[in-house]
Structure formats: C-alpha cells, structure tokens
Amino acid sequence: MGREPVTLEIRDGLAFVTIDNPPVNATSQAVRAGLAEAVQKVTVSKVRAAILKCTGRTFVAGGDISEFDKPAAEPHLPDLCNAIEASPVPWIAAMHGTVLGGGFELALSCAFRLALPDTRFGMPEVNIGIIPGAGGTQRLPRLAGAETAVEIICSGGMFAAPKMWDAGIVDLLMDDLGDAVLAFAGKLPPRPEPASQRKALNPGSEWFAAKRSELEKKARGQHSPLQALEAIEWACTMPFSEGQKRERERFLDLRTSDQSKALRHAFFAERQVAKPEILKGVEARPVERIVVVGGGLMGTGIATACLGAGCSVHILEQNETGAEAAIGRVKANIDGAIKRGKLSEEKAAAQMARLSAGCEYEAARNADLAVEAVFEDLQVKKDTFSRLAAVMPEHAILATNTSYIDPRLIFEGIANSARCLGLHFFSPAHIMKLVEIVQMPETSKQTLATGFTLASRLKKIPVLSGICDGFIGNRMLAAYRRQADYMLADGALPHEVDAAMRAFGMPMGPYELQDLTGLQIAWANRKRQAATRDPRERYVTIADRLCEMERFGQRSAMGWYRYEAGSKKPLHDPAVEALITRYSAEQGITRQAFSPEEISGRLIAAMVNEGALIVEEGIACSADDVDVVKLHGYGFPRWRGGPMFYAQSRGIGEIAGFMQSVAAQSPDSWKLSKLLS
C-alpha cells in the first residue's frame, strides 16, 4: 500500500494530524480528503487540542496547480477551513519552511499558529492570476488589518515569521517543532475569537481607491491584484459568510481566465527550462572560488550575485584604481540590499569578507570558474581568456558573458574547450533573474550542468541556448527593434510606438528602453554586422544618425527623447521627429498612420516570428525557453505568458496576418517561420 498523505495519531490527550505529500505538501484532492476525515475524527474525540504539522522541508506550500484545469473536486478547501475553525477542539498550526496559499489559509483557520523563526509566509495566488479561495481574503484582514492584508495578498510576496508575529498573525516563534509545540499545547492559553467572527476595521472607500491606483500602476494590465483588493474590501464591508461566498466565486472564475492560464504556463515553463533533458543524471563540478574579469556595472553585478550565493569572488581589473572602484560598486549593491531589507548587516559583512580585487591574473590560479565581463570586443575577450588559461587549472571552467559574439571565436586556441561556455547575465546582474547558458559544440555536459547548477544557486533562471548572433533574447530584441524602426520610417513616431507597447503591458517601449540602456551598444553591434548584412534587407539609419549626433540616451540627456537636468522623464523632441520625417522624405516614403493595435500587433508578430525561427533552427530547445527568456530578460508581460504562448492563445492566424503585412511592407527583409508562413 502507498503512503497515506494525511495521518492522525492520538496520544497523551492530543491529536497529531500530519500532512505528508512531497515535495511541498500541496493541498491536492487526496490531502483534502485525508484532512476532512481527520477533522471529523478530531471533532468527536476527547483530546484537548489538535496539532497540524507537515513532514519534509516545509509546511503546506500551496495548492496542486495541476488540478486547476479540472473541475473543482470535493472536499473543497474553504469547507475544511471552516470545519477546523468551528471544531470544538482547538487546532494548532505548527509551521516551518514556507506557509503559502492554501497552507496559509489552513493556518488562519486554526485557533493558534506557531512557527520556527525562519519560516516564510505568503499568499502568492495573484502570481498565477487568481486570488485566495479558502477564506484568505476574508480572515486575514479581520486578523491583521486591511493594510497588512493588502501588502501580503496583493503583492504575492513572501514575508518572514517575525513580521507575521509583529502583525499578530503568528502567536509564538518557537525553537523547535517538538518540545516547544508540546509545551504550548500543555498550557493552552484561552482560545481566541475565530478570525471569521472578528470585525475588520474599514479604512474607508478613499483608502481603497488610493490603493487601487497604486496597484494599477504596478500591475500594468494584470487583473488579479486588483481583484484581490476588491475581495479584501468585502471583508471590511460585509459579513464573513457573504464575503467568503463572493471570494470563492471570484476564485473559480479567475481560475479559468486567460491571464491565469498564461501565468500558470509561465510558472511551469520556468521549472521545465531550468532542467533540460540532456543534463539528466549529469553531475556538476563544485564551484566555490570565482574570478570575475571586469569591474564595471555588469562585472560587479555578477560578483554581487556570486557573493550572495556563498562563493568567494576575486575581481580582476586593469589597475589598482579600477579594482578599488569595483569593490566600491559591489559594496554599493550590498548596501542597497540592506536598505531594501533583503540582507542583514551580519550577512553583508560576511559577503564583503569573501570579496577581493586586484590587477594580477595570478590571483585566478586556484579559481573554480572565471567569467569575463569586459568590453564587447572579440580581441579584448580573446586576450582575457588567454591570460586566464595561462594560470588557471586546465579543468577550471571559463565563461564568457558576451551578448552577441560567437563564443567559438572567443575561446579559439584555448586548451580543453570542453570547459568553455557562455553565461550571459542580464543587467543589473545581481537583480535580473535570467541567465542564458550558451553551449558550444565542444562544451561538455558536465560544464553545462555546472553552469545550470551555479545559476540556480544564484537564484537565477537558466535557459539553454545554441549559438547565433544575439543568442535567444538579443536576437529577438534585434528583430523587434528593426520592425519598430521600419514603422518610424513609414509613419510612426517614437512616443506612439512606446505608448502602444506600454498599453500592451511592457514596462516601457523600445525607444524609452534604448535611451535607458544607451544607444551606443546597439550602434556598435550594427556596425559589426554591416559586413555580413544582406544588401537586400531594408536598413533604416535613423538610430545611426542619432548616434552620430552623440545622442546616446539618458546619460547624454539626449537620445530618442530629450531629458531635463536631473530628470529621467522622456520629453518629445521636435528635432528627432523632424529627423524622422526628413528621413522618410529622403527615402521617398509616404508616411502613414498606425493605430496602437497595429503597432503592437506588428511588433509582437516580428518577435514571435523570430522566436519560432530560433526554435526551428534548434537554437532554443522549445517555445517555453523563448517565453522564459522574454519574460525574465526583456519585460514581456508575465500575464500574457510569453510571446510564443501569447501567439497560440491569441490565434496563430491573427499573428501570421500581422507578420505577412510586416513582410509585405519591407520586402526581402524577413524570413518567415514555418509557424507564421
């Protein structure tokens, strides 16, 4: 017989209800059925208390998402929570690990909540396009107030146990899950009033309106945070029974929504791409000592991430002045984490103690891995690895952070090329989650496995990529920008393009983004590509002309927009708009108007087409890999699931129609994918 997901043991006047449903004790139908039976038995028993606990590394960490596409099956979690709360026997939640979603709702229905100090709590439902559906939006405001409920539920984030204790959600922080729980159960305090029977303080309609305005700005088109806010308002304005009924109806409606399906796709895609099939059973090499060559923003971001993962890091710079500056940049990153509450002073000091910097390559002699973050120039990178290979062990891993250049050229002549690969981080590297792991034909599986393991240790999402210009993400970005430039030449203006893409859900449009990151990098890349560019391909030189005028973006206070001193707000610049219309006239183009829907439709089609080509060519393993890259590296709205998922859900025919219009307007400039042709 298989293991029972829920067991009940009665001893010494106590009922011990244990959930054992690895890996995260999710509230599957089997778990709910087991809990329902346990609740019935506890209710008729003569025990003084029931202790709800979980085996393994965590308390209940949410529901079984794989059940969301099926009809809701009994017993339902709201009924279980109500039964636990109404039981004549007081229930004690003994929590560790993470207490998430339905697990948090179960805990709220218990009379008492005990937790280890390092336990983390959250209601992440909004992250998959739904709201709590078992009373979470109704009990939490009654227990901790609307402000705390909005912070926890509408953000979808995780919060430390001490914060939950301060908020009155946790009754006791304990040192262990054994004796401390038994001691509490042995001297039970008076049973508190159930959360459902408490009155939630109503902060008023103006307060909720202000919160709604804040959330709308952050959500950028995602519905679930706003739906959760409305449910919290119900808790403050109506009886629990009515609020819970509405909450459940809203939960079930959202579960079948397009946004929830897209967000669930993203959730599963992230987990799938981080474990490519080719690495199944392959053991990674240990990595503890890392050398980062280049102490600029990218290099120090990589160094900061590695320090946060417990590695020792040495930064190599051209001279001692540069090395000192690199140390300062890392310290600034770590200080920023302290200010944001992400890092304690003690841990920050430990990280800085593992950091060193200098200009002598001899310091790399005992490193397990070296990653370069130097100027995007082939010869500079080749020289860097020649110097590293001269001192490092022949088995030590060498990684390039190049954004575009073929790693085979970079590592040409390096002994044991099986240990070489690309680790393409995204800036700022200590914050952005994506890492493209670029495989050369010579790269060994162990080297790849080491790259994936390191990325996961850095709390990044790794995606395997083959070799092409720009790999997965930047190749798609180039197609996206190229089509945007075509529309500028044909009739659109930068602010129109940017507004259309913001309305689609992007954090900013392509021209705002270029001004933020700097136009000179893409300009250098276009000049590098000039010799091999197909002469038949349409090439718009508007961006090149801006660069020739030294309009490089925010840092020069001029780019596609102009910027007033001390401000990052983009302002329309008549000079740029005149340059664009003049270019159209020079090319004999009759400018036309594009609606916002046409702009976003054409740009997304260009992105999808390039993504499909990348999959068809074997550069990406699957469409999921493409989606994850765009979600985590380029701000594609998560609630749309990624460009490839969006194309399927929107309808391939519609996307193909936009792409065929794009190709017709710029003949010989696009290769159509099989997906869209």
XYZ file of C-alpha atoms in Angstrom:
677
model
C 0.000 0.000 0.000
C 1.128 3.548 -0.702
C 1.852 6.190 1.854
C -1.173 7.992 3.278
C -0.965 11.755 2.546
C -2.612 12.582 5.893
C -2.271 10.615 9.125
C -3.919 11.037 12.536
C -2.373 9.886 15.779
C -3.911 10.445 19.206
C -1.691 10.239 22.264
C -1.420 11.930 25.648
C -4.660 13.825 25.123
C -3.506 15.389 21.844
C -4.335 14.712 18.188
C -1.399 14.896 15.786
C -2.552 15.486 12.205
C 0.368 15.151 9.797
C 0.394 16.013 6.097
C 2.951 14.037 4.082
C 2.612 14.961 0.418
C 6.072 15.629 -1.035
C 7.633 17.738 -2.329
C 5.739 20.726 -0.884
C 2.733 19.182 0.869
C 0.312 20.772 -1.605
C -3.399 20.582 -0.821
C -4.254 18.046 -3.513
C -7.627 16.302 -3.553
C -6.112 13.361 -1.674
C -4.734 15.657 1.016
C -8.068 17.450 1.349
C -9.884 14.124 1.671
C -7.444 12.992 4.346
C -7.828 16.256 6.231
C -11.621 16.063 6.060
C -11.550 12.611 7.638
C -9.104 13.783 10.310
C -11.254 16.809 11.156
C -14.288 14.563 11.661
C -12.387 12.198 13.946
C -10.794 15.016 15.944
C -14.148 16.745 16.401
C -15.699 13.706 18.135
C -12.576 12.834 20.125
C -11.882 13.900 23.682
C -8.469 15.481 23.004
C -7.660 18.918 24.377
C -6.029 20.108 21.118
C -5.125 19.036 17.585
C -1.657 19.802 16.208
C -1.456 20.273 12.431
C 2.045 19.752 11.072
C 3.831 18.618 7.918
C 6.718 16.298 7.119
C 9.711 17.261 4.997
C 11.166 20.672 4.430
C 8.004 22.738 4.510
C 4.504 23.281 5.795
C 1.775 23.342 3.133
C 3.204 25.477 0.313
C 0.020 25.970 -1.711
C -2.461 24.049 -3.805
C -1.896 21.499 -6.561
C -1.759 23.733 -9.633
C -2.059 20.727 -11.938
C -5.703 20.406 -10.759
C -6.635 23.925 -11.884
C -7.679 22.879 -15.382
C -10.107 20.320 -13.954
C -13.465 20.927 -12.245
C -13.079 21.670 -8.541
C -13.284 18.371 -6.643
C -14.662 17.795 -3.166
C -13.847 18.207 -0.392
C -13.261 21.902 -1.011
C -10.614 23.732 0.972
C -12.971 26.522 2.191
C -15.195 23.874 3.802
C -12.184 22.285 5.512
C -11.006 25.661 6.837
C -14.489 26.412 8.174
C -14.670 22.981 9.831
C -11.277 23.388 11.513
C -12.221 26.853 12.764
C -15.620 25.647 14.084
C -14.283 22.478 15.706
C -14.843 22.244 19.459
C -11.222 21.093 19.640
C -8.736 23.968 19.189
C -6.305 23.371 16.314
C -2.654 24.425 16.498
C -0.712 25.004 13.271
C 2.970 24.056 13.839
C 4.724 25.621 10.861
C 8.154 25.524 9.242
C 9.648 26.149 5.804
C 7.097 28.046 3.749
C 3.429 28.607 4.536
C 1.858 29.594 1.247
C -1.563 29.945 -0.340
C -3.896 27.235 0.903
C -1.395 26.402 3.631
C -1.645 29.936 4.967
C -5.450 29.724 4.774
C -5.403 26.466 6.753
C -3.231 28.139 9.379
C -5.579 31.138 9.617
C -8.463 28.791 10.369
C -6.554 27.262 13.306
C -7.010 28.663 16.797
C -3.247 29.072 17.304
C -0.295 29.498 14.949
C 3.256 28.581 15.949
C 6.289 28.910 13.660
C 10.029 28.476 13.527
C 11.755 31.886 13.204
C 12.970 31.218 9.646
C 9.505 30.267 8.357
C 8.242 32.350 5.444
C 4.625 33.202 4.736
C 2.739 34.337 1.669
C -0.386 34.223 -0.435
C 1.109 34.069 -3.931
C -2.173 33.400 -5.745
C -2.068 36.696 -7.645
C 1.158 35.461 -9.267
C -0.846 32.800 -11.101
C -3.777 35.068 -11.910
C -6.170 34.123 -9.116
C -6.989 35.220 -5.563
C -7.058 33.148 -2.348
C -10.156 30.961 -2.478
C -10.459 29.420 1.002
C -11.120 32.497 3.107
C -7.707 34.131 2.918
C -9.002 37.497 1.747
C -11.668 37.402 4.455
C -9.800 36.093 7.509
C -6.508 37.943 7.101
C -7.983 41.498 7.194
C -10.006 40.528 10.256
C -6.917 39.183 11.964
C -4.208 41.679 10.949
C -5.965 44.652 9.336
C -6.534 45.769 5.756
C -3.091 47.342 5.337
C -1.258 44.113 6.170
C -3.720 42.039 4.140
C -3.180 44.189 1.041
C 0.591 44.045 1.475
C 0.585 40.246 1.715
C -2.188 39.249 -0.683
C -1.910 41.848 -3.462
C 1.880 41.621 -3.725
C 2.044 37.831 -3.876
C 5.344 38.088 -1.995
C 6.793 36.156 0.924
C 7.264 37.514 4.418
C 9.373 36.465 7.390
C 7.916 34.893 10.530
C 8.981 37.790 12.812
C 6.941 40.179 10.649
C 3.962 37.843 10.954
C 4.428 37.774 14.728
C 4.531 41.582 14.838
C 1.287 41.659 12.836
C -0.455 39.288 15.259
C -0.744 36.510 12.697
C 1.708 34.170 14.446
C 1.150 33.567 18.158
C 4.565 32.166 19.026
C 8.008 31.883 17.452
C 9.466 28.610 18.704
C 12.884 26.978 18.649
C 11.754 23.538 17.511
C 8.779 21.605 16.190
C 8.764 19.082 19.022
C 9.086 20.042 22.670
C 8.110 23.683 22.122
C 4.825 22.680 20.478
C 4.073 20.140 23.193
C 4.828 22.719 25.886
C 2.422 25.182 24.250
C -0.271 22.525 23.913
C 0.230 21.558 27.543
C -0.541 25.057 28.760
C -3.030 26.301 26.213
C -3.981 29.952 26.627
C -7.668 30.882 26.366
C -8.992 30.142 22.900
C -9.146 33.385 20.882
C -12.162 34.506 18.937
C -12.138 32.853 15.480
C -10.915 35.110 12.692
C -14.196 34.777 10.812
C -16.120 36.213 13.768
C -13.929 39.257 14.183
C -14.799 42.622 12.696
C -12.342 44.017 10.175
C -11.664 47.715 10.552
C -12.789 49.520 7.392
C -10.210 52.149 6.375
C -12.780 53.699 4.019
C -13.504 53.978 0.322
C -10.915 56.719 -0.234
C -8.191 54.492 1.228
C -9.181 51.617 -1.048
C -9.317 53.969 -4.052
C -5.756 55.118 -3.327
C -4.581 51.505 -3.033
C -6.318 50.671 -6.289
C -4.487 53.479 -8.043
C -1.137 52.229 -6.688
C -1.833 48.668 -7.768
C -2.962 49.659 -11.263
C 0.420 51.280 -11.898
C 2.329 48.229 -10.717
C 0.066 45.617 -12.321
C 0.378 47.026 -15.872
C -2.732 45.210 -17.059
C -2.722 42.206 -14.724
C -6.147 41.779 -13.144
C -5.607 39.551 -10.107
C -4.020 42.110 -7.719
C -6.982 44.438 -8.247
C -9.445 41.574 -7.856
C -7.741 40.641 -4.581
C -8.014 44.224 -3.356
C -11.746 44.197 -4.032
C -12.108 40.940 -2.080
C -10.253 42.472 0.885
C -12.686 45.387 0.757
C -15.544 42.874 1.048
C -14.017 41.685 4.324
C -14.214 45.255 5.620
C -17.772 45.918 4.462
C -19.829 42.730 4.714
C -20.342 39.635 6.890
C -17.806 36.795 6.607
C -20.321 34.381 5.098
C -21.137 36.747 2.232
C -17.513 37.754 1.686
C -16.309 34.162 1.602
C -19.031 33.204 -0.865
C -18.008 36.028 -3.193
C -14.329 35.196 -2.744
C -14.917 31.587 -3.790
C -16.933 32.607 -6.846
C -14.206 35.062 -7.872
C -11.507 32.423 -7.321
C -13.276 29.884 -9.533
C -13.932 32.469 -12.264
C -10.306 33.613 -12.313
C -9.004 30.050 -12.367
C -10.329 29.616 -15.906
C -9.307 33.096 -17.131
C -6.802 33.698 -19.939
C -4.482 35.548 -17.573
C -4.403 32.700 -15.072
C -3.678 30.183 -17.841
C -0.833 32.393 -19.080
C 0.635 32.871 -15.617
C 0.427 29.141 -14.896
C 2.175 28.487 -18.199
C 4.977 30.803 -17.101
C 5.180 29.057 -13.718
C 5.616 25.602 -15.247
C 7.839 26.805 -18.108
C 10.354 28.283 -15.672
C 10.700 24.951 -13.925
C 10.938 22.971 -17.133
C 13.629 25.033 -18.846
C 15.844 25.006 -15.735
C 16.228 21.215 -16.062
C 16.990 20.384 -19.705
C 16.630 16.728 -20.628
C 20.220 16.464 -21.917
C 21.547 17.083 -18.410
C 19.505 14.387 -16.703
C 21.837 12.426 -14.434
C 24.866 14.649 -15.180
C 26.801 15.737 -12.108
C 28.008 19.344 -11.874
C 31.502 20.344 -10.784
C 31.759 22.130 -7.421
C 32.210 25.887 -7.681
C 33.293 27.897 -4.641
C 36.009 30.283 -5.900
C 35.064 32.582 -8.751
C 37.048 35.165 -10.694
C 35.199 37.961 -12.470
C 37.190 39.885 -15.072
C 35.860 43.419 -15.394
C 34.738 45.617 -12.549
C 32.100 47.682 -14.328
C 28.367 47.534 -13.659
C 27.941 44.110 -15.227
C 31.006 42.535 -13.624
C 30.241 43.851 -10.162
C 26.622 42.774 -10.533
C 27.803 39.227 -11.302
C 30.227 39.399 -8.369
C 27.431 40.553 -6.040
C 25.197 37.656 -7.098
C 28.011 35.142 -6.547
C 28.774 36.539 -3.098
C 25.103 36.219 -2.212
C 25.303 32.525 -3.107
C 28.155 31.970 -0.661
C 31.033 31.940 -3.170
C 34.385 33.682 -2.750
C 34.933 36.232 -5.510
C 38.016 37.988 -6.874
C 37.532 40.810 -9.390
C 40.297 41.434 -11.924
C 40.667 44.957 -13.251
C 43.239 46.768 -15.385
C 44.830 48.609 -12.460
C 44.537 49.106 -8.713
C 42.361 52.193 -9.157
C 39.858 50.169 -11.153
C 39.997 47.361 -8.568
C 39.195 49.774 -5.741
C 36.317 51.229 -7.744
C 34.967 47.694 -8.336
C 34.994 46.978 -4.604
C 33.043 50.197 -4.088
C 30.414 49.197 -6.652
C 29.879 45.807 -5.026
C 29.600 47.463 -1.619
C 27.003 49.845 -3.027
C 24.995 46.872 -4.340
C 25.153 45.153 -0.962
C 24.276 48.359 0.888
C 21.255 48.699 -1.385
C 20.121 45.192 -0.394
C 20.438 46.156 3.280
C 18.325 49.269 2.747
C 15.643 47.251 0.957
C 15.510 44.803 3.861
C 16.851 41.951 1.715
C 20.077 41.459 3.677
C 21.189 41.746 7.293
C 24.277 43.700 8.335
C 25.855 40.459 9.550
C 25.372 38.650 6.237
C 26.536 41.712 4.323
C 29.778 41.773 6.314
C 30.302 38.064 5.604
C 29.829 38.678 1.880
C 32.288 41.558 1.795
C 34.817 39.382 3.652
C 34.720 36.919 0.726
C 35.442 39.667 -1.841
C 38.831 40.776 -3.131
C 40.053 42.649 -6.192
C 43.312 43.375 -7.980
C 45.012 43.506 -11.365
C 47.254 40.422 -11.284
C 45.945 37.391 -13.168
C 47.955 35.154 -10.838
C 45.028 35.586 -8.408
C 42.970 33.315 -10.684
C 45.297 30.334 -10.182
C 43.036 28.429 -7.770
C 39.649 29.570 -9.096
C 36.998 27.015 -9.997
C 35.369 29.287 -12.566
C 36.175 32.555 -14.321
C 33.637 34.748 -16.085
C 34.576 37.745 -18.172
C 32.517 40.917 -18.258
C 34.821 43.091 -20.344
C 34.145 45.335 -23.347
C 32.154 43.675 -26.139
C 35.156 43.316 -28.425
C 36.391 39.975 -29.781
C 40.100 40.637 -29.364
C 39.705 42.001 -25.848
C 37.812 38.880 -24.835
C 40.298 36.524 -26.540
C 43.191 38.201 -24.740
C 41.355 37.918 -21.428
C 40.912 34.151 -21.746
C 44.469 33.618 -22.963
C 45.714 35.219 -19.762
C 43.260 33.259 -17.618
C 44.100 29.928 -19.249
C 47.796 30.549 -18.630
C 47.325 30.444 -14.843
C 44.116 28.513 -14.150
C 43.904 24.708 -13.881
C 43.031 23.021 -17.155
C 39.759 21.728 -15.710
C 38.603 25.141 -14.386
C 35.532 26.460 -16.181
C 35.833 29.509 -18.438
C 32.689 31.515 -19.160
C 32.057 34.492 -21.397
C 29.295 36.984 -20.693
C 29.137 38.117 -24.313
C 25.781 39.376 -25.543
C 26.346 38.758 -29.253
C 29.775 37.390 -30.191
C 30.211 33.736 -31.181
C 31.849 32.012 -28.179
C 33.735 29.692 -30.550
C 35.712 32.683 -31.766
C 36.289 33.934 -28.226
C 37.678 30.583 -26.988
C 39.647 29.773 -30.134
C 43.001 28.240 -29.176
C 42.111 27.639 -25.512
C 43.139 24.212 -24.219
C 40.331 21.844 -23.197
C 37.491 23.744 -24.827
C 35.040 21.294 -23.227
C 35.194 23.508 -20.117
C 34.162 26.666 -22.012
C 30.658 28.110 -22.304
C 28.642 31.303 -22.349
C 26.998 32.656 -19.199
C 25.032 35.622 -20.471
C 23.783 37.599 -17.477
C 21.364 40.494 -17.775
C 21.953 43.884 -16.200
C 21.785 44.578 -13.328
C 23.130 41.060 -12.849
C 22.550 40.921 -9.100
C 18.834 41.617 -9.632
C 17.795 40.258 -13.042
C 16.884 36.559 -12.863
C 17.705 35.378 -16.372
C 20.953 33.687 -17.435
C 21.323 32.390 -20.986
C 23.679 29.405 -20.861
C 25.307 29.183 -24.272
C 26.541 25.801 -25.462
C 29.343 25.376 -27.978
C 29.708 22.093 -29.873
C 32.741 21.345 -27.693
C 31.124 22.211 -24.358
C 30.833 19.127 -22.160
C 27.602 18.140 -20.440
C 29.342 18.464 -17.076
C 30.314 22.037 -17.904
C 26.711 22.800 -18.871
C 25.421 21.126 -15.719
C 27.817 23.239 -13.669
C 26.513 26.380 -15.343
C 22.895 25.403 -14.613
C 23.667 24.456 -11.017
C 25.528 27.712 -10.416
C 22.707 29.752 -11.948
C 20.158 28.049 -9.700
C 22.409 28.643 -6.709
C 22.479 32.322 -7.661
C 18.649 32.175 -7.648
C 18.610 32.770 -11.385
C 16.525 31.087 -14.070
C 18.894 29.396 -16.555
C 17.905 28.824 -20.184
C 19.974 26.771 -22.611
C 20.866 28.494 -25.889
C 22.701 27.494 -29.007
C 24.908 29.859 -30.973
C 23.578 32.619 -33.192
C 24.035 36.377 -33.257
C 22.464 37.625 -30.039
C 21.525 34.110 -28.851
C 17.807 33.873 -27.962
C 16.928 37.159 -26.285
C 19.021 39.735 -28.120
C 18.315 38.146 -31.493
C 14.594 38.599 -30.821
C 15.218 42.100 -29.485
C 17.032 42.999 -32.714
C 14.032 41.852 -34.791
C 11.673 43.793 -32.516
C 13.744 46.962 -32.802
C 14.184 46.540 -36.547
C 10.426 46.431 -37.083
C 9.995 49.426 -34.771
C 12.473 51.355 -36.919
C 10.615 50.321 -40.080
C 7.424 51.787 -38.622
C 9.245 55.024 -37.728
C 10.342 55.353 -41.310
C 6.845 54.508 -42.569
C 4.854 56.894 -40.384
C 5.032 56.294 -36.615
C 6.827 58.435 -34.042
C 8.825 57.140 -31.039
C 6.265 58.174 -28.431
C 3.471 56.457 -30.382
C 5.398 53.196 -30.554
C 6.341 53.358 -26.877
C 2.784 54.163 -25.772
C 1.393 51.222 -27.756
C 3.824 48.784 -26.150
C 3.189 50.104 -22.658
C -0.538 49.616 -23.315
C 0.264 46.025 -24.325
C 1.861 45.526 -20.913
C 5.567 46.132 -21.478
C 7.276 48.176 -18.733
C 8.489 50.591 -21.404
C 8.570 50.878 -25.162
C 11.602 50.134 -27.373
C 12.752 53.747 -27.650
C 12.417 54.537 -23.951
C 14.381 51.353 -23.294
C 17.131 52.296 -25.741
C 17.503 55.677 -24.085
C 17.737 53.987 -20.688
C 20.384 51.436 -21.693
C 22.275 53.627 -24.174
C 22.141 53.705 -27.965
C 25.878 53.226 -28.492
C 25.921 49.470 -27.682
C 23.386 48.573 -30.363
C 25.118 51.006 -32.759
C 28.431 49.206 -32.297
C 26.700 45.899 -32.936
C 25.049 47.170 -36.119
C 28.427 48.360 -37.393
C 29.872 44.926 -36.597
C 27.082 43.275 -38.600
C 27.385 45.614 -41.583
C 29.864 43.448 -43.495
C 27.594 40.388 -43.421
C 24.204 42.073 -43.706
C 22.158 41.001 -46.739
C 22.224 44.002 -49.112
C 18.587 43.323 -49.992
C 17.491 43.751 -46.376
C 15.914 47.074 -45.570
C 18.164 49.065 -43.259
C 16.892 52.209 -41.529
C 19.658 54.596 -40.462
C 17.679 56.894 -38.152
C 19.249 55.426 -34.997
C 22.723 55.647 -36.550
C 22.183 59.323 -37.293
C 21.207 59.967 -33.674
C 24.415 58.283 -32.517
C 26.474 60.317 -34.974
C 24.931 63.391 -33.299
C 26.109 61.916 -29.945
C 22.541 61.435 -28.809
C 23.209 58.290 -26.787
C 20.226 58.380 -24.418
C 19.653 59.441 -20.836
C 23.347 59.649 -19.963
C 23.875 62.319 -22.617
C 20.479 63.937 -21.844
C 19.510 63.297 -25.487
C 18.513 60.209 -27.419
C 15.173 59.414 -28.976
C 13.872 61.882 -26.394
C 15.369 64.815 -24.542
C 15.880 64.958 -20.779
C 15.989 67.943 -18.494
C 18.823 68.184 -15.985
C 18.407 65.696 -13.155
C 15.308 64.119 -14.704
C 14.787 60.740 -16.362
C 11.402 61.683 -17.768
C 11.431 61.384 -21.584
C 10.233 64.525 -23.363
C 9.215 64.738 -27.015
C 11.971 66.290 -29.071
C 10.874 68.142 -32.235
C 14.410 67.759 -33.597
C 14.125 63.970 -33.543
C 10.663 63.994 -35.064
C 11.920 66.313 -37.808
C 14.854 63.966 -38.454
C 12.439 61.039 -38.810
C 10.088 62.792 -41.232
C 13.084 64.087 -43.216
C 14.431 60.531 -43.491
C 11.072 59.319 -44.831
C 11.084 62.067 -47.449
C 14.657 61.213 -48.490
C 13.609 57.591 -48.999
C 10.511 58.564 -50.978
C 8.207 57.101 -48.336
C 4.664 58.424 -47.973
C 4.131 58.344 -44.229
C 1.026 56.582 -42.932
C -0.745 56.457 -39.572
C -0.546 53.319 -37.421
C -3.105 52.630 -34.719
C -1.832 51.431 -31.311
C -3.215 47.975 -32.108
C -1.361 47.884 -35.441
C 1.875 48.954 -33.764
C 1.739 46.339 -31.022
C 0.419 43.684 -33.413
C 3.276 44.154 -35.864
C 5.954 44.310 -33.188
C 4.726 41.210 -31.398
C 4.452 39.388 -34.721
C 8.090 40.198 -35.517
C 9.074 38.911 -32.075
C 7.036 35.706 -32.416
C 8.370 35.071 -35.910
C 11.967 35.350 -34.720
C 11.221 33.163 -31.698
C 9.719 30.493 -33.940
C 12.784 30.596 -36.213
C 15.031 30.205 -33.163
C 13.145 27.055 -32.163
C 13.041 25.728 -35.737
C 16.809 26.207 -36.047
C 17.452 24.410 -32.755
C 18.922 27.468 -31.024
C 16.263 27.109 -28.302
C 15.053 23.713 -27.117
C 11.400 24.738 -27.138
C 8.934 27.608 -27.302
C 8.926 27.561 -23.488
C 12.607 28.535 -23.477
C 11.806 31.511 -25.701
C 8.961 32.579 -23.428
C 11.072 32.402 -20.276
C 13.873 34.453 -21.858
C 11.486 37.215 -22.883
C 9.641 37.184 -19.555
C 12.732 37.472 -17.385
C 15.177 39.327 -19.588
C 13.044 41.784 -21.520
C 9.920 42.601 -19.506
C 7.361 40.773 -21.618
C 4.160 40.894 -19.527
C 4.028 37.747 -17.450
C 0.232 37.735 -17.503
C 0.431 37.139 -21.260
C 2.605 34.048 -20.720
C 5.432 34.990 -23.103
C 5.336 35.759 -26.842
C 5.002 32.156 -28.021
C 2.237 31.291 -25.564
C 0.518 34.578 -26.391
C 0.596 33.754 -30.116
C -1.037 30.380 -29.524
C -3.695 31.761 -27.188
C -4.413 34.784 -29.393
C -4.544 32.661 -32.515
C -1.682 31.877 -34.902
C -3.781 33.119 -37.803
C -4.047 36.623 -36.375
C -0.314 36.812 -35.606
C 0.509 35.428 -39.065
C -1.668 38.123 -40.632
C 0.301 40.859 -38.896
C 3.604 39.243 -39.891
C 2.587 38.944 -43.516
C 1.782 42.682 -43.518
C 5.187 43.348 -41.978
C 6.942 41.258 -44.629
C 4.975 42.859 -47.476
C 5.879 46.372 -46.327
C 9.602 45.537 -46.171
C 10.287 43.051 -48.989
C 13.349 40.771 -48.755
C 13.845 41.812 -45.137
C 12.198 38.956 -43.280
C 12.450 35.190 -43.288
C 9.054 33.832 -42.334
C 8.967 30.982 -39.852
C 7.039 27.816 -40.606
C 4.725 28.759 -37.742
C 3.617 32.031 -39.381
C 4.018 31.342 -43.103
